[in-house]
mmCIF file of C-alpha atoms in Angstrom:
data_model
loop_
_atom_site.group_PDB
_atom_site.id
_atom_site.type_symbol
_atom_site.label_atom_id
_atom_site.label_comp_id
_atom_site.label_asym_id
_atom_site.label_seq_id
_atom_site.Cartn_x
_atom_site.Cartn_y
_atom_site.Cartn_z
ATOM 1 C CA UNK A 246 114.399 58.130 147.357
ATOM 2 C CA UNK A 247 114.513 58.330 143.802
ATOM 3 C CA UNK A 248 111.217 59.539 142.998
ATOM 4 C CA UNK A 249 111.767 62.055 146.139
ATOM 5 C CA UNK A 250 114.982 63.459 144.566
ATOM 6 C CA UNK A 251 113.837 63.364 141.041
ATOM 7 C CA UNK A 252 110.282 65.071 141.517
ATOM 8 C CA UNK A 253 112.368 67.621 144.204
ATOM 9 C CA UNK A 254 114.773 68.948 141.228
ATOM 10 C CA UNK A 255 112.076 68.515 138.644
ATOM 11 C CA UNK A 256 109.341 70.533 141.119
ATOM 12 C CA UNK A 257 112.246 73.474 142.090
ATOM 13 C CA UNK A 258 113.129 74.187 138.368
ATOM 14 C CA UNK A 259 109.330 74.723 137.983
ATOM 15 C CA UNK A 260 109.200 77.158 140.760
ATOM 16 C CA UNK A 261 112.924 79.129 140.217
ATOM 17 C CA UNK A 262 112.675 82.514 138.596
ATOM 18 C CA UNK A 263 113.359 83.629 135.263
ATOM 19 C CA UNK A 264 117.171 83.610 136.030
ATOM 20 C CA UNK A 265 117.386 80.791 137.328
ATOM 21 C CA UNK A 266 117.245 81.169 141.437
ATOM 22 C CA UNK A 267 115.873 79.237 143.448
ATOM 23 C CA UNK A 268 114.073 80.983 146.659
ATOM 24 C CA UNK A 269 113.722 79.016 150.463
ATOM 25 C CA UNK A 270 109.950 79.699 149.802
ATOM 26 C CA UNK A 271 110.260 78.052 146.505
ATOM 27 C CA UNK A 272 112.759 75.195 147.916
ATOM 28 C CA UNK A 273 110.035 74.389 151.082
ATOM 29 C CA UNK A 274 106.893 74.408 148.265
ATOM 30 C CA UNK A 275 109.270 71.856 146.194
ATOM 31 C CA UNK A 276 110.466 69.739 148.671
ATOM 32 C CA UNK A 277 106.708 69.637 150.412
ATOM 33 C CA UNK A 278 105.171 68.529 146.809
ATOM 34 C CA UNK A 279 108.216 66.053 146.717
ATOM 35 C CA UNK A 280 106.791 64.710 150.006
ATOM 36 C CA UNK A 281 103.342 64.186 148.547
ATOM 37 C CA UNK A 282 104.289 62.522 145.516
ATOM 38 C CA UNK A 283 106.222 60.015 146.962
ATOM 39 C CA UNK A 284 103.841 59.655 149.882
ATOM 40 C CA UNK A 285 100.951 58.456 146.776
ATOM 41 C CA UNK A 286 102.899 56.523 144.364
ATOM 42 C CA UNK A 287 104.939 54.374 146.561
ATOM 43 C CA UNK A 288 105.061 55.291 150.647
ATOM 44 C CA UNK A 289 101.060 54.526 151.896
ATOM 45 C CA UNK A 290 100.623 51.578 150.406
ATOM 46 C CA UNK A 291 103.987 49.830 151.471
ATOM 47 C CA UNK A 292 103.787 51.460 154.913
ATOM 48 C CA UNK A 293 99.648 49.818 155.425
ATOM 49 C CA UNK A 294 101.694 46.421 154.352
ATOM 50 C CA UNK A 295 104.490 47.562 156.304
ATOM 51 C CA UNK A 296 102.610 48.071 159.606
ATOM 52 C CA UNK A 297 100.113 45.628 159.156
ATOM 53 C CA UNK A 298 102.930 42.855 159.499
ATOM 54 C CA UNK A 299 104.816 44.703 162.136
ATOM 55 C CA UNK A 300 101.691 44.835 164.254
ATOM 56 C CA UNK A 301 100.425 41.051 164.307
ATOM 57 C CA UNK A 302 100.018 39.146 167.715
ATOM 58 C CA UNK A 303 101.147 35.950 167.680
ATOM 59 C CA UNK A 304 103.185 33.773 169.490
ATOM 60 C CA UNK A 305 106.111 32.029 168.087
ATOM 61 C CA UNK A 306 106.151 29.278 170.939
ATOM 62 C CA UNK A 307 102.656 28.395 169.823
ATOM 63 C CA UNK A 308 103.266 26.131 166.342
ATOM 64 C CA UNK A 309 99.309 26.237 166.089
ATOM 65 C CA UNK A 310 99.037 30.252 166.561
ATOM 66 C CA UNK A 311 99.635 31.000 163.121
ATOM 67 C CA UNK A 312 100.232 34.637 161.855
ATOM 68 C CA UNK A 313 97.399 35.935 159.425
ATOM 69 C CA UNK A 314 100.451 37.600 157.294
ATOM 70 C CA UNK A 315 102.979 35.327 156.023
ATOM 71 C CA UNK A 316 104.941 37.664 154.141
ATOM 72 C CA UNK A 317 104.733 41.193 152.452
ATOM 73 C CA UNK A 318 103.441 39.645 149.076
ATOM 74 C CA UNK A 319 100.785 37.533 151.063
ATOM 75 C CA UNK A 320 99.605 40.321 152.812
ATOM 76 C CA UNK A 321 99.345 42.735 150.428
ATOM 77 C CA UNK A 322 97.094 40.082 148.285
ATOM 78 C CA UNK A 323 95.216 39.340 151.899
ATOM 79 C CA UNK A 324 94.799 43.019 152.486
ATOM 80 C CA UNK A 325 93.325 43.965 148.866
ATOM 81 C CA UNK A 326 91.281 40.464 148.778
ATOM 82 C CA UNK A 327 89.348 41.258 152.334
ATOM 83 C CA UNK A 328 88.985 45.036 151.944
ATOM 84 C CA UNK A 329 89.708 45.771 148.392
ATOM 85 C CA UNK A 330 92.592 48.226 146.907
ATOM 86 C CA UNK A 331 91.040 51.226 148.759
ATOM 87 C CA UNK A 332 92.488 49.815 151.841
ATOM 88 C CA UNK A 333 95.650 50.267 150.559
ATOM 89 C CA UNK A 334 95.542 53.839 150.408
ATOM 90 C CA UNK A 335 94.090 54.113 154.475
ATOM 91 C CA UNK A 336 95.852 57.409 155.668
ATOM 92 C CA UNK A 337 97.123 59.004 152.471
ATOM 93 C CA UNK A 338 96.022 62.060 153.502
ATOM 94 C CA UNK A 339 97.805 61.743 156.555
ATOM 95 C CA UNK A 340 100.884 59.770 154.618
ATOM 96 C CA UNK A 341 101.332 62.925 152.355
ATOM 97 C CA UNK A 342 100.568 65.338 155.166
ATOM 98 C CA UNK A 343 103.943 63.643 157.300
ATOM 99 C CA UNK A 344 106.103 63.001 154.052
ATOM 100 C CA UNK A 345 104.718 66.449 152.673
ATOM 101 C CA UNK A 346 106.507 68.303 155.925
ATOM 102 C CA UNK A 347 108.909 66.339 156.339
ATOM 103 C CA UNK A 348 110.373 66.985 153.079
ATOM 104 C CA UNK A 349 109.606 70.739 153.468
ATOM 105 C CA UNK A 350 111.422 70.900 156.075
ATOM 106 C CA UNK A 351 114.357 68.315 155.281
ATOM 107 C CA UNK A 352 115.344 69.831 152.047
ATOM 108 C CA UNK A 353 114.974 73.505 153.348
ATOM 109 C CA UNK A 354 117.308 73.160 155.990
ATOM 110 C CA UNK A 355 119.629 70.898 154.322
ATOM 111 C CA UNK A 356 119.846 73.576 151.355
ATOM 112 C CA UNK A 357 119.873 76.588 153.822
ATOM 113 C CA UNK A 358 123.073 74.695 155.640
ATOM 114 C CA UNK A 359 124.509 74.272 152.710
ATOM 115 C CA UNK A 360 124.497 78.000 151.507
ATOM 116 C CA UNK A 361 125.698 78.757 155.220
ATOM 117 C CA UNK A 362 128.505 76.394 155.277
ATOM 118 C CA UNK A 363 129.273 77.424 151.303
ATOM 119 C CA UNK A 364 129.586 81.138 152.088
ATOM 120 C CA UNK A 365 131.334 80.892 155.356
ATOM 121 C CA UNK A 366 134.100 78.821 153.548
ATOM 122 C CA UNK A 367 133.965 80.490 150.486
ATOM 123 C CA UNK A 368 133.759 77.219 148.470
ATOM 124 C CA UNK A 369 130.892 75.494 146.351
ATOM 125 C CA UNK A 370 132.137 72.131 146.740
ATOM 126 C CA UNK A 371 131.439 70.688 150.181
ATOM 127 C CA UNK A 372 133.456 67.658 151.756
ATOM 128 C CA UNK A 373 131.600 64.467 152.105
ATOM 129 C CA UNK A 374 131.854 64.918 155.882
ATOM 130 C CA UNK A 375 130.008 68.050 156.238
ATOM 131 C CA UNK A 376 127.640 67.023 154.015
ATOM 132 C CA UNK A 377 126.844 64.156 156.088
ATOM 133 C CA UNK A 378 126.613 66.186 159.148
ATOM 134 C CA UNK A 379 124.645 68.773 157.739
ATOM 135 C CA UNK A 380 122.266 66.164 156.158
ATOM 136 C CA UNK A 381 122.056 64.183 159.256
ATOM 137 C CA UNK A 382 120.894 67.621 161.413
ATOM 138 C CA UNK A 383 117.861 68.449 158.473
ATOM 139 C CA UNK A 384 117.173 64.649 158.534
ATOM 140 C CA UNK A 385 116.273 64.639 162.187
ATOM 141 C CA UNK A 386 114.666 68.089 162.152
ATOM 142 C CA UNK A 387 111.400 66.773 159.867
ATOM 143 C CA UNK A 388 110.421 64.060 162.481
ATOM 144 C CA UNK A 389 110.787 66.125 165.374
ATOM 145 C CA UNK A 390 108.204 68.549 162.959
ATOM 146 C CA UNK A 391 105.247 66.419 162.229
ATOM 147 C CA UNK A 392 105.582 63.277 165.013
ATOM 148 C CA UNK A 393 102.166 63.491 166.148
ATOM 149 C CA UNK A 394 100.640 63.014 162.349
ATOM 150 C CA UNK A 395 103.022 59.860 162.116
ATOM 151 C CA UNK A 396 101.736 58.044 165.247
ATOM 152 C CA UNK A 397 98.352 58.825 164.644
ATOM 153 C CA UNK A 398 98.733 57.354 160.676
ATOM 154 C CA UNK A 399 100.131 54.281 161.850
ATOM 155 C CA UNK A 400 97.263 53.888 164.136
ATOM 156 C CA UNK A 401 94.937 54.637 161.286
ATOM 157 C CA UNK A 402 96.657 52.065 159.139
ATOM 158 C CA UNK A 403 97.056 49.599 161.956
ATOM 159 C CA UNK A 404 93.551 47.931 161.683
ATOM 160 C CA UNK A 405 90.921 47.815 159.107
ATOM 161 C CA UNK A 406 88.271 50.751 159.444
ATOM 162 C CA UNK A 407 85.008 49.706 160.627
ATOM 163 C CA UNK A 408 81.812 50.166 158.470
ATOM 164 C CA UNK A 409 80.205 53.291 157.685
ATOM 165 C CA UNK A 410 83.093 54.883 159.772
ATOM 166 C CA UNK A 411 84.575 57.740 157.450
ATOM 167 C CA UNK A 412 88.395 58.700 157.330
ATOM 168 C CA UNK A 413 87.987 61.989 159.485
ATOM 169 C CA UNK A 414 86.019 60.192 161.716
ATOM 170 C CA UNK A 415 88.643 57.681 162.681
ATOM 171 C CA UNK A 416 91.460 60.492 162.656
ATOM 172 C CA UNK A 417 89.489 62.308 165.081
ATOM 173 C CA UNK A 418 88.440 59.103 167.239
ATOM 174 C CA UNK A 419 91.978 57.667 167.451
ATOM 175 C CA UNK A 420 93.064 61.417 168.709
ATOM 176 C CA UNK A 421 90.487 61.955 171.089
ATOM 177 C CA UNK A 422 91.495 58.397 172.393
ATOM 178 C CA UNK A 423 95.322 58.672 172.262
ATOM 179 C CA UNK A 424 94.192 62.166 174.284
ATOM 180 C CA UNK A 425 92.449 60.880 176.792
ATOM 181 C CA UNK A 426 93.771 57.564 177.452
ATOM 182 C CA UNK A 427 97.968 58.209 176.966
ATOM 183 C CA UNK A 428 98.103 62.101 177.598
ATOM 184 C CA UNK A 429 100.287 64.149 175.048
ATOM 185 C CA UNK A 430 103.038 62.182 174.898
ATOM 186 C CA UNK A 431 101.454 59.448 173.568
ATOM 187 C CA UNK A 432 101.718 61.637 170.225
ATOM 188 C CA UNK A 433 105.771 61.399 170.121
ATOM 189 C CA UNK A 434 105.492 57.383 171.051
ATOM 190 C CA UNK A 435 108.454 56.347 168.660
ATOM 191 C CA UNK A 436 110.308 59.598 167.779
ATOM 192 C CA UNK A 437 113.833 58.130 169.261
ATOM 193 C CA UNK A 438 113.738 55.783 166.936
ATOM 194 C CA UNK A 439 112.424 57.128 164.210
ATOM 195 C CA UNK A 440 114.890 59.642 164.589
ATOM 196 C CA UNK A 441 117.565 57.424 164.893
ATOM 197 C CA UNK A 442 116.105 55.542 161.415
ATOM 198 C CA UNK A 443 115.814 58.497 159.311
ATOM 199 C CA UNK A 444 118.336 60.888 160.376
ATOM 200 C CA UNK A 445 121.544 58.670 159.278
ATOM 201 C CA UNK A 446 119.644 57.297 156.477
ATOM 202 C CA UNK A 447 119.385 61.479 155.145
ATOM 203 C CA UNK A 448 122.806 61.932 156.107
ATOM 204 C CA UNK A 449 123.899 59.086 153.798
ATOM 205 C CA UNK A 450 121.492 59.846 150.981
ATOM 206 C CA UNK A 451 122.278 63.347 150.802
ATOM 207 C CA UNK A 452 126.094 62.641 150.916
ATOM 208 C CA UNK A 453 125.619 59.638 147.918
ATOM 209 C CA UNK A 454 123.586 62.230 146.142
ATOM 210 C CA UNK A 455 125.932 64.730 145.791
ATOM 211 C CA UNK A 456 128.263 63.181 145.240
ATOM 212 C CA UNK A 457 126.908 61.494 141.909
ATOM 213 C CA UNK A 458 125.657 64.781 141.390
ATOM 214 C CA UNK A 459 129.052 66.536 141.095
ATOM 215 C CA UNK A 460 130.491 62.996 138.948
ATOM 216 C CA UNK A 461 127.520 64.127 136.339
ATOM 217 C CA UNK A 462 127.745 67.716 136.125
ATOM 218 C CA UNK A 463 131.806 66.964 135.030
ATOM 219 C CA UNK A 464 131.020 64.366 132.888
ATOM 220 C CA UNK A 465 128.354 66.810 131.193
ATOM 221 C CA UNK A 466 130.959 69.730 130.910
ATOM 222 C CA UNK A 467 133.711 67.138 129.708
ATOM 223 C CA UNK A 468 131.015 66.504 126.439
ATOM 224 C CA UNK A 469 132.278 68.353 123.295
ATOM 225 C CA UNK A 470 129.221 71.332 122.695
ATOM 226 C CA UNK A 471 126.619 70.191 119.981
ATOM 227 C CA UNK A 472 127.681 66.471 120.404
ATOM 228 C CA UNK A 473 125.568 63.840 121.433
ATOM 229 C CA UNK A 474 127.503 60.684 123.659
ATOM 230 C CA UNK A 475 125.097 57.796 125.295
#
């Protein structure tokens, strides 16, 4: 989250006009390259360690089935000892594809809310209420956008690939399969609860944010012009 919202405002004042607006066209391009940076710095690797625990078979009855992961840290160092750090980064493109839109779309209809609800009250400062509500609406809106490229990453990530098998190859394989075998809804397996994960956790996290937000643009104005306070 903090790389997300930091690379968002640092990405929109890059792409605002000389007077300072910021355009919807310029707030989806921001939030989308928002998406991608978080997606390669910190989101694909956790979420191949992530879903590579989640997705063990093993039973717990059985004291001589052991799991191959023990924990995160074990299977991160099992993961980059068998198949190197490479494997680490199976489904980035995909990763930043889903966090890419997601984003896009999360902070472009949280900030086009936002105006709505701004204008229609005639008020810049929103109550934490409404900003929950309206930040628990965009939250759910950029799963509901780019499901399919989510269940077919986690597939992706699920397993190691198989030799001379390239990236494209698999994306296209595990589609064709998921096509044939499970029909089309096989490519929203998991969106209730997805939804259900992200949506409050956007509705909090927008709410938090602006809410420090508005504490740091007083404190700013409070400081005396041309003086310097830590």
């Amino acid at each position: 989250m903090a790389i997300r919202f930091t690379s968002y405002e640092w990405y929109k004042q890059m792409l605002a006009d000389p007077q300072g607006m910021v355009s919807g066209q310029a707030t989806f391009m921001a939030g989308l390259a928002a998406g991608v940076t978080e997606a390669v710095l910190v989101v694909t690797p956790m979420e191949v360690i992530k879903i590579r625990l989640q997705a063990q078979h093993h039973s717990m009855a059985d004291p001589l089935d052991i799991p191959k992961y023990r924990n995160a840290a074990h299977a991160l160092y099992t993961v980059v000892k068998e198949e190197g750090v490479g494997a680490l980064y199976r489904g980035v493109s995909l990763t930043a594809l889903r966090q890419g839109s997601n984003q896009a779309v999360n902070f472009t209809a949280y900030s086009e809310f936002r105006a709505r609800l701004q204008a229609y009250q005639g008020k810049t400062d929103l109550p934490g209420w409404q900003t929950m509500i309206i930040g628990l609406v965009s939250g759910a809106m950029g799963p509901l956008s780019n499901a399919p490229i989510d269940t077919i990453k986690t597939r992706l990530q699920k397993t190691p690939a198989e030799p001379g098998q390239t990236a494209i190859g698999r994306i296209v394989a595990i589609s064709s399969d998921m096509w044939k075998q499970e029909g089309s809804r096989s490519f929203y397996k998991g969106i209730t609860p997805r939804i259900m994960r992200v949506a409050p956790g956007q509705a909090v996290t927008f709410t938090v944010y602006e809410f420090l937000k508005e504490i740091l643009e007083r404190g700013r104005e409070m400081i005396p012009g041309g003086q310097y306070e830590e």
